[in-house]
Tab-separated table of C-alpha atoms in Angstrom:
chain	number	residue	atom	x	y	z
A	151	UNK	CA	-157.727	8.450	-103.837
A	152	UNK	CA	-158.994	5.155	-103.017
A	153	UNK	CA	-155.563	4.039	-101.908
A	154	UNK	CA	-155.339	7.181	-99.544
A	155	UNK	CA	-158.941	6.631	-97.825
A	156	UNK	CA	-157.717	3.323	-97.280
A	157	UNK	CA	-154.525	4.120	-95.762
A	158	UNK	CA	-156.689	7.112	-93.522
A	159	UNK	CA	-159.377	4.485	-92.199
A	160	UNK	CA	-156.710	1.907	-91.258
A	161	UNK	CA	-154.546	4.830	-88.876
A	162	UNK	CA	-157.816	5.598	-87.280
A	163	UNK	CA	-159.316	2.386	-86.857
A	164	UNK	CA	-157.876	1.452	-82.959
A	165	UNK	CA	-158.766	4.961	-82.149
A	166	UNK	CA	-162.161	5.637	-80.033
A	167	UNK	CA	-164.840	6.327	-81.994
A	168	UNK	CA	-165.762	9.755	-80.547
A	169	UNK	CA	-166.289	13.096	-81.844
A	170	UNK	CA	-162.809	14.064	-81.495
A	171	UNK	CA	-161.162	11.822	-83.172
A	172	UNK	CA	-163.888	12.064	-85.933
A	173	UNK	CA	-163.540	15.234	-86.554
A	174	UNK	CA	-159.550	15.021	-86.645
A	175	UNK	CA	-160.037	12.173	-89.323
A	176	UNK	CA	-162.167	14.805	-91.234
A	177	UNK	CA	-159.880	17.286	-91.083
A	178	UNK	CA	-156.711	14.867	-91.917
A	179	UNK	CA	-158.508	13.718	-94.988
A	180	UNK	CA	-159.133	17.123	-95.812
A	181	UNK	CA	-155.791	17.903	-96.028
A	182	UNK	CA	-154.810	14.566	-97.820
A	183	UNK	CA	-157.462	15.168	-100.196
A	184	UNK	CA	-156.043	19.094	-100.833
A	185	UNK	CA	-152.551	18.093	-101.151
A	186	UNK	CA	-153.500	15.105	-103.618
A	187	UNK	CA	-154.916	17.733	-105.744
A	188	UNK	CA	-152.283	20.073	-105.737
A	189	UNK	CA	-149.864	17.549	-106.702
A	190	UNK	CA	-151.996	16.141	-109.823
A	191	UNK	CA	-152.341	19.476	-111.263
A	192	UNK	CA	-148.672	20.129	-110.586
A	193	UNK	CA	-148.086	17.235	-113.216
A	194	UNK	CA	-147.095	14.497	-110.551
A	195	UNK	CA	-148.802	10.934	-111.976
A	196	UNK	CA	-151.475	9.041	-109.467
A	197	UNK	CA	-148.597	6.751	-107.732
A	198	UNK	CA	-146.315	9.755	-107.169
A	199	UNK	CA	-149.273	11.775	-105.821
A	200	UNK	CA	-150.264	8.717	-103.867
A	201	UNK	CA	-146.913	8.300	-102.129
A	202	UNK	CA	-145.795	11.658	-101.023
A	203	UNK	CA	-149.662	12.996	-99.496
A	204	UNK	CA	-148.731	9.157	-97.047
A	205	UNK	CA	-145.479	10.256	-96.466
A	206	UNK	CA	-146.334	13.842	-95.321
A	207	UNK	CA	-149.578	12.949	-93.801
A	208	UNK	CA	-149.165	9.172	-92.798
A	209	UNK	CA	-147.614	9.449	-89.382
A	210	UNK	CA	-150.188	10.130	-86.944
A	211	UNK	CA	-148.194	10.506	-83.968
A	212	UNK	CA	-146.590	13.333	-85.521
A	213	UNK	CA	-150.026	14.957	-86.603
A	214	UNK	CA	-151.379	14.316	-82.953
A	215	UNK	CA	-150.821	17.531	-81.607
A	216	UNK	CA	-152.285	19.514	-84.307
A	217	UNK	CA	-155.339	17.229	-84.827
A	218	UNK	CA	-155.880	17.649	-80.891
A	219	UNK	CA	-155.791	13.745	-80.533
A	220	UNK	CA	-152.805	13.339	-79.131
A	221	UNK	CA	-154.085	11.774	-76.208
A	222	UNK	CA	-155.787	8.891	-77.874
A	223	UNK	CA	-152.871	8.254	-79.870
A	224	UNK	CA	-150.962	7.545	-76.994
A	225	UNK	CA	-153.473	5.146	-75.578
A	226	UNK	CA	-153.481	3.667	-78.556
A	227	UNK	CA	-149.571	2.977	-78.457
A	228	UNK	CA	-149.897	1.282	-75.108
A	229	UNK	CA	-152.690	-1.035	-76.428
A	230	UNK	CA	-150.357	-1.983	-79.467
A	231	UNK	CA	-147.580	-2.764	-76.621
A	232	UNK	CA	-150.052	-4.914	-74.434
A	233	UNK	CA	-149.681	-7.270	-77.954
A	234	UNK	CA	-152.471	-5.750	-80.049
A	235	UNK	CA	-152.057	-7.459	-83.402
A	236	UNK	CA	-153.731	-6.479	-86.952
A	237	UNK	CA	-154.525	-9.393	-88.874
A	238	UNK	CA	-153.643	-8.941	-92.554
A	239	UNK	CA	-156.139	-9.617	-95.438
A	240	UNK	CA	-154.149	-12.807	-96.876
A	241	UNK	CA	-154.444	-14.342	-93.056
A	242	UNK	CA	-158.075	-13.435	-92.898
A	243	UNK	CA	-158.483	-14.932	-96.999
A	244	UNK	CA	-156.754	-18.243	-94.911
A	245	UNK	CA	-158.874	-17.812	-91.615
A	246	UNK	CA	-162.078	-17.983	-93.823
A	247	UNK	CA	-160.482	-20.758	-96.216
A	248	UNK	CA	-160.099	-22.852	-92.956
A	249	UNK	CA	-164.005	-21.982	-91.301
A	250	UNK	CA	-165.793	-23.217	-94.745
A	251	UNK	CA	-164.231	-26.151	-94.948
A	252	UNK	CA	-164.862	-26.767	-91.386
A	253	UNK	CA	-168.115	-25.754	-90.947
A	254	UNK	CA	-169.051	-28.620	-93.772
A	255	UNK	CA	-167.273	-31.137	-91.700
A	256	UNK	CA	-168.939	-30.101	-88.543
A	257	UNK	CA	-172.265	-30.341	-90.740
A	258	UNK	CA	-171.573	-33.535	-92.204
A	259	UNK	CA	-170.575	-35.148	-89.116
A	260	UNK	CA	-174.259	-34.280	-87.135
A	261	UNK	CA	-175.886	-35.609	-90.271
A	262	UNK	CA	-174.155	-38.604	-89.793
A	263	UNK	CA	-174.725	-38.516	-85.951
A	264	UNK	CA	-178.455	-37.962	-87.165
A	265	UNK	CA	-178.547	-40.830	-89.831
A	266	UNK	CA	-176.825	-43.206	-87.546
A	267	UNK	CA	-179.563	-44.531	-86.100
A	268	UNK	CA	-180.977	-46.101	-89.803
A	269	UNK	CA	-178.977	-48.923	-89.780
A	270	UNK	CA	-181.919	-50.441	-87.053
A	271	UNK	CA	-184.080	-49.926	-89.533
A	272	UNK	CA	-182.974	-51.066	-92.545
A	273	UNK	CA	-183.890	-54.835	-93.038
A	274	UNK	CA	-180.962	-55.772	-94.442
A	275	UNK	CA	-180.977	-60.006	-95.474
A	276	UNK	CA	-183.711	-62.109	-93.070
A	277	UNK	CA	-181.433	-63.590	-90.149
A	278	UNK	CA	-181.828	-61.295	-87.323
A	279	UNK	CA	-178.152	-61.650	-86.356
A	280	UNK	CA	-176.918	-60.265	-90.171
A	281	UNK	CA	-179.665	-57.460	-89.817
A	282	UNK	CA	-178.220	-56.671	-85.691
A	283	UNK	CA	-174.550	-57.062	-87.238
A	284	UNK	CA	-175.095	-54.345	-89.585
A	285	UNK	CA	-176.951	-52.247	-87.867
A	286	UNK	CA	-174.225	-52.212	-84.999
A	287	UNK	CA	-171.964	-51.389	-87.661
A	288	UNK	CA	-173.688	-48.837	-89.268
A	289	UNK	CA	-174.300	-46.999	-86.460
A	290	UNK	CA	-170.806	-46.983	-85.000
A	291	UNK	CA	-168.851	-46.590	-88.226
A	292	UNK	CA	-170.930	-43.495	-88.838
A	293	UNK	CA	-170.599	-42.084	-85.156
A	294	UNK	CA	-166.579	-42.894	-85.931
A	295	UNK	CA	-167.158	-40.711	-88.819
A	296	UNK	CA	-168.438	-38.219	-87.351
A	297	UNK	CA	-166.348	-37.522	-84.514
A	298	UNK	CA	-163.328	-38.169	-87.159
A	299	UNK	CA	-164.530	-34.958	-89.008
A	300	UNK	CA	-165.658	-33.249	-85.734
A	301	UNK	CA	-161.630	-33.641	-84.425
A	302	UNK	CA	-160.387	-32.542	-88.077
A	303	UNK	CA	-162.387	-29.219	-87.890
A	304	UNK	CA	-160.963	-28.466	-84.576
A	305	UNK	CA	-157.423	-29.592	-86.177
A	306	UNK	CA	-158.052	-27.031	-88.754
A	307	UNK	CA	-159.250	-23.765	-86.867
A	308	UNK	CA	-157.117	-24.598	-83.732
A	309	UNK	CA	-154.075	-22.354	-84.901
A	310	UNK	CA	-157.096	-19.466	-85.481
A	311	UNK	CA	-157.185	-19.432	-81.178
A	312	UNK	CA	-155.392	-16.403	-81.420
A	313	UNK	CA	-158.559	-14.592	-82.472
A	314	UNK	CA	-160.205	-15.431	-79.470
A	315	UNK	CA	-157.261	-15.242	-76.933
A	316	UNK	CA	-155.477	-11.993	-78.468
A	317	UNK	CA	-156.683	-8.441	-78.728
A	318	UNK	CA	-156.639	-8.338	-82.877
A	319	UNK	CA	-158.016	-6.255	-85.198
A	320	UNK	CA	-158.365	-5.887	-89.025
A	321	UNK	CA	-157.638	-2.729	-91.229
A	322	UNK	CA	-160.723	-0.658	-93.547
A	323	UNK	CA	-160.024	-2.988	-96.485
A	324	UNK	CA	-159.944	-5.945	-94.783
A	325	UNK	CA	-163.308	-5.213	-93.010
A	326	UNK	CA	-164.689	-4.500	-96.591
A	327	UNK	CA	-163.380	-7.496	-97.916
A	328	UNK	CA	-165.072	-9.512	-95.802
A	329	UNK	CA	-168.145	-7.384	-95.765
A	330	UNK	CA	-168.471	-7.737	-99.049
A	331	UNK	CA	-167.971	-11.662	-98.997
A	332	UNK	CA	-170.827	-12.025	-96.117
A	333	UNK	CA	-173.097	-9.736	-98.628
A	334	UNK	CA	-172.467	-12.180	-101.490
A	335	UNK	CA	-172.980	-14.946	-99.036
A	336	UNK	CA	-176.287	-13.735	-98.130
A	337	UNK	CA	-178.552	-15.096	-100.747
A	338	UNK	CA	-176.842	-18.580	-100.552
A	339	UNK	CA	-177.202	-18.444	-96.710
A	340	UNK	CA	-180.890	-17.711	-97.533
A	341	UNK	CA	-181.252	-20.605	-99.957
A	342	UNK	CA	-179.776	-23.279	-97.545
A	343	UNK	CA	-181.850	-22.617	-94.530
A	344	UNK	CA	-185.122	-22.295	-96.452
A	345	UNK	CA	-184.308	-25.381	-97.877
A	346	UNK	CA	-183.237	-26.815	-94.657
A	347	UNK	CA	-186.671	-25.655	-93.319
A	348	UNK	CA	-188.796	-27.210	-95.791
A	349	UNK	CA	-186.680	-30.712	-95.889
A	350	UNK	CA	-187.296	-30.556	-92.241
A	351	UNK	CA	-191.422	-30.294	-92.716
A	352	UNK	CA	-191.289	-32.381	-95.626
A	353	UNK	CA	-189.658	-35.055	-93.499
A	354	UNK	CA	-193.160	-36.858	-92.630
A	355	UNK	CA	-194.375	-37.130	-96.168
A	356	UNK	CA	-191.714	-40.518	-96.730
A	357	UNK	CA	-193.363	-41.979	-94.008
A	358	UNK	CA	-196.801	-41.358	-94.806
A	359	UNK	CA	-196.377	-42.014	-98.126
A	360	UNK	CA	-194.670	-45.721	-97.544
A	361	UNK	CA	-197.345	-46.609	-95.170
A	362	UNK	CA	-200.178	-45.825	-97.157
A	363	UNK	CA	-198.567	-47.907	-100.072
A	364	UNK	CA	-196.766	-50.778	-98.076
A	365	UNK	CA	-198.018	-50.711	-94.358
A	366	UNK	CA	-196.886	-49.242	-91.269
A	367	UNK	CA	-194.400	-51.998	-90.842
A	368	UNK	CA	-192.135	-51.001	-93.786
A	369	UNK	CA	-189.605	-49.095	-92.204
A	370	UNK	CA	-188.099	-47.238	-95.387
A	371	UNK	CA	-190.126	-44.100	-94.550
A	372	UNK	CA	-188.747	-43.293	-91.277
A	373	UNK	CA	-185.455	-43.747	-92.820
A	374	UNK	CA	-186.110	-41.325	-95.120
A	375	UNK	CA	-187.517	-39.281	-92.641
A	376	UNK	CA	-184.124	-39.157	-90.980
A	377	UNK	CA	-182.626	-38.523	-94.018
A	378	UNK	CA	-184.475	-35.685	-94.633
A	379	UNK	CA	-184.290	-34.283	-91.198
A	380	UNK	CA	-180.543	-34.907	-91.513
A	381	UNK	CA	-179.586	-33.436	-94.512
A	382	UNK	CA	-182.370	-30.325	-93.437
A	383	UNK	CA	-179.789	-29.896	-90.374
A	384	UNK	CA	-176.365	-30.134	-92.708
A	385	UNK	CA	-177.757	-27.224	-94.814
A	386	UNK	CA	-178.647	-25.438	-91.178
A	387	UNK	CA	-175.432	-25.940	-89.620
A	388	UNK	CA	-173.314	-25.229	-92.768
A	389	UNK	CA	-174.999	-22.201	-93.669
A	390	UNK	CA	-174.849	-20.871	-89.780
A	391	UNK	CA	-171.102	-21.749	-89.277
A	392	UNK	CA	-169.904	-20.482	-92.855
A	393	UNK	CA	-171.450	-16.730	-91.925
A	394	UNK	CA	-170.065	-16.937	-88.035
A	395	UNK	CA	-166.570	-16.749	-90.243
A	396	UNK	CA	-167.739	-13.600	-91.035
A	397	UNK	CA	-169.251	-12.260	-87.708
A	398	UNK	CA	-166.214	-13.285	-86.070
A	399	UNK	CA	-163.387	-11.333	-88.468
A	400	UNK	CA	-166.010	-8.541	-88.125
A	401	UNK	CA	-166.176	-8.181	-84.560
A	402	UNK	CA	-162.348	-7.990	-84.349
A	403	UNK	CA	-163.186	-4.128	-84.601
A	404	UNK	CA	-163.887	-3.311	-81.180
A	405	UNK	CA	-167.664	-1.420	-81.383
A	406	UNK	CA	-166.308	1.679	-79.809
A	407	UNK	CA	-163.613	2.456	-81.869
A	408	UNK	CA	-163.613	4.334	-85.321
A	409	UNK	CA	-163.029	0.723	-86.797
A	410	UNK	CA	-165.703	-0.865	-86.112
A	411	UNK	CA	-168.029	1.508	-87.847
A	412	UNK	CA	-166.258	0.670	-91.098
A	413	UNK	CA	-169.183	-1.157	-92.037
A	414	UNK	CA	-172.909	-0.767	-91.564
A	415	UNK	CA	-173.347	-4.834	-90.685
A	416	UNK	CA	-170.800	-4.614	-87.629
A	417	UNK	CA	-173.565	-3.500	-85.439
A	418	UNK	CA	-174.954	-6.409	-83.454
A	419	UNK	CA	-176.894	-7.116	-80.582
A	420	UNK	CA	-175.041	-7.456	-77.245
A	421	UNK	CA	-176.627	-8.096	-74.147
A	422	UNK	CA	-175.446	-6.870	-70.470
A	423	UNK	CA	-176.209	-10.337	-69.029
A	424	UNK	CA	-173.494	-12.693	-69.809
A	425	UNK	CA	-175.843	-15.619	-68.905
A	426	UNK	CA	-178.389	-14.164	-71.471
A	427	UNK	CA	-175.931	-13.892	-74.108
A	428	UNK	CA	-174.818	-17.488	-73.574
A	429	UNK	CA	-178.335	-18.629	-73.654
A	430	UNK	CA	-178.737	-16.685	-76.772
A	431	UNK	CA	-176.675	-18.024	-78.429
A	432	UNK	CA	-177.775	-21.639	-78.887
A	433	UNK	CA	-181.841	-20.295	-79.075
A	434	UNK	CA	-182.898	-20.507	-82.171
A	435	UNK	CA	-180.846	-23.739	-82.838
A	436	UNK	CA	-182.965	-25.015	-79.252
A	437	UNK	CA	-186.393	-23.016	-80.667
A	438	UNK	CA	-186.023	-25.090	-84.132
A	439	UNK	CA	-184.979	-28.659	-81.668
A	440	UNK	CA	-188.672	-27.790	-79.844
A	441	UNK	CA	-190.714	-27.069	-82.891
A	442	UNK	CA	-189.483	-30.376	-84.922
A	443	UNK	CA	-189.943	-32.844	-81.113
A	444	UNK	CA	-192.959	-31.260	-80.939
A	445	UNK	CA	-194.799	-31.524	-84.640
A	446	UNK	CA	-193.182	-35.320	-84.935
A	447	UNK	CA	-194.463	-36.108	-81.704
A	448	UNK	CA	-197.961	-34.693	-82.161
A	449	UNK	CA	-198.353	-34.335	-85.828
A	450	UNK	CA	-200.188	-31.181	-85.155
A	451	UNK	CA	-198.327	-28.809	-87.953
A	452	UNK	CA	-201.209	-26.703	-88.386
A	453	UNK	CA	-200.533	-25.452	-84.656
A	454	UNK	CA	-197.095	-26.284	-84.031
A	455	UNK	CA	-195.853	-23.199	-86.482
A	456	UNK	CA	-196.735	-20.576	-83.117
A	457	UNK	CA	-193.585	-22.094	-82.021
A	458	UNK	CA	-191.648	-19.282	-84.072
A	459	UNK	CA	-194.036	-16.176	-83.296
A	460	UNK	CA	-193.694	-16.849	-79.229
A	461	UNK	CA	-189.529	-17.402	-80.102
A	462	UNK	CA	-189.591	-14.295	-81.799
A	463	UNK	CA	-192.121	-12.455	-79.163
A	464	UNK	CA	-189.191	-13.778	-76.337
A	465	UNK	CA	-186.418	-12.786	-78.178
A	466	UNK	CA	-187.438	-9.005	-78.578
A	467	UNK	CA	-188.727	-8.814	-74.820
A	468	UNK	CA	-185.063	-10.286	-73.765
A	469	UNK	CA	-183.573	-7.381	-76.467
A	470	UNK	CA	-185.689	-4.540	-74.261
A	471	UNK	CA	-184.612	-5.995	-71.376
């Protein structure tokens, strides 16, 4: 039956999610779900049963009429003629394949933009022109770095354009596929930001801690201190890019059609000012920029934290709005 429900949620899923067609995908299964029975008690094994309830129920244009749908269907065929295109479940297995390992380039590359800077401060022989030497090289062999993994990412995800540039979509078990992959994501997600969060406050203790033991001067604590912040960052941008995979093969679905209700986690905020949305989507990443500038530059921790009630207090007055 599994196979049939499957089959059912993918025929509906460019239709518009109203009552209508709801109630014709009711009735459809109702009848799928009938004749499936008949045909097990009539002795016919699951795979038999399986194949003749799609073949007598699995062409919608011909159930249109009757179902009282027929109008949808046929906006539906013109969409699929404007080059609508489903994106099968071993492209999407690829698609997310391709975002992990990019989103840990991307990640490593700003750590190394971050970490860059080190090479300054690490005293590295006495002559001044050996210490300048490296840390010229330092720094640009790791910016070369980075933007070497920054141009392999977009290498990698530019023949995924299509997502962006086509109408696509992705059938029921696709959706819970990758529904279930974002859910088992989840905790990890989870573990890397909270992580990132506390590298990111830990990052002063190095530098305390080397300048109460060896002096201000020692410059080994604010390397670590980049270090930290750096790696704090990886974790964020990692974690962030791995689950926009997800978002993005999610939100294939168009909201207002019966497939993208296939899962509960489709539903996402959308706001009617395109500025707004644009703005939101950097925030946090900006919110999180402000809070670390400020506590470094201040070393006021024990106030800097309101930092995230006021973001959150903004971001729910933009959401009414």
């Amino acid at each position: 039956m599994e196979t049939i429900r499957n089959y059912l949620e993918t025929m509906f899923a460019k239709l518009p999610n109203t009552l209508e067609v709801q109630k014709a995908k009711q009735e459809l299964w109702q009848m799928m779900e009938d004749k499936y029975t008949e045909l097990i008690e009539d002795g016919k094994t699951e795979n038999e049963a399986v194949g003749i309830v799609i073949s007598e129920f699995g062409n919608l244009d011909e159930l249109a009429e009757e179902l009282g749908i027929r109008s949808f269907v046929i906006q539906d065929k013109k969409g699929a003629d404007n080059g609508f295109r489903t994106v099968s479940l071993a492209e999407v297995k690829d698609y997310l394949h391709d975002r992990t390992r990019s989103a840990y380039a991307v990640a490593l590359g700003v750590f190394l933009c971050i970490i860059s800077v080190c090479g300054h401060l690490i005293h590295f022989g006495t002559n001044w022109r050996v210490r300048d030497v490296f840390a010229m090289s330092f720094m640009f062999l790791a910016i070369a770095s980075a933007v070497g993994l920054f141009l392999f990412s977009n290498f990698v995800m530019g023949k995924w354009k299509f997502l962006k540039e086509k109408v696509c979509s992705v059938d029921f078990a696709t959706a819970e596929y990758v529904h279930n992959r974002r859910e088992s994501f989840r905790v990890t997600r989870s573990m890397m930001v909270t992580i990132g969060v506390i590298l990111c406050i830990l990052s002063v203790l190095p530098v305390v801690v080397v300048a109460s033991l060896f002096g201000w001067s020692n410059d080994f604590g604010v390397v670590m201190m980049f270090v930290f912040i750096g790696t704090g960052v990886f974790l964020f941008v990692a974690a962030g890019n791995v689950n926009a995979g997800f978002t993005v093969i999610l939100s294939l679905n168009k909201r207002d059609t019966v497939g993208g209700s296939f899962v509960p986690s489709q539903k996402q905020v959308t706001y009617k000012s395109e500025t707004i949305s644009r703005i939101m989507s950097v925030y946090w990443p900006t919110v999180t920029c402000i809070y670390l500038c400020w506590s470094f530059l201040s070393f006021d921790w024990h106030i800097t934290w309101i930092v995230w009630v006021i973001a959150a207090l903004v971001q729910q007055m933009l959401r009414a709005f």
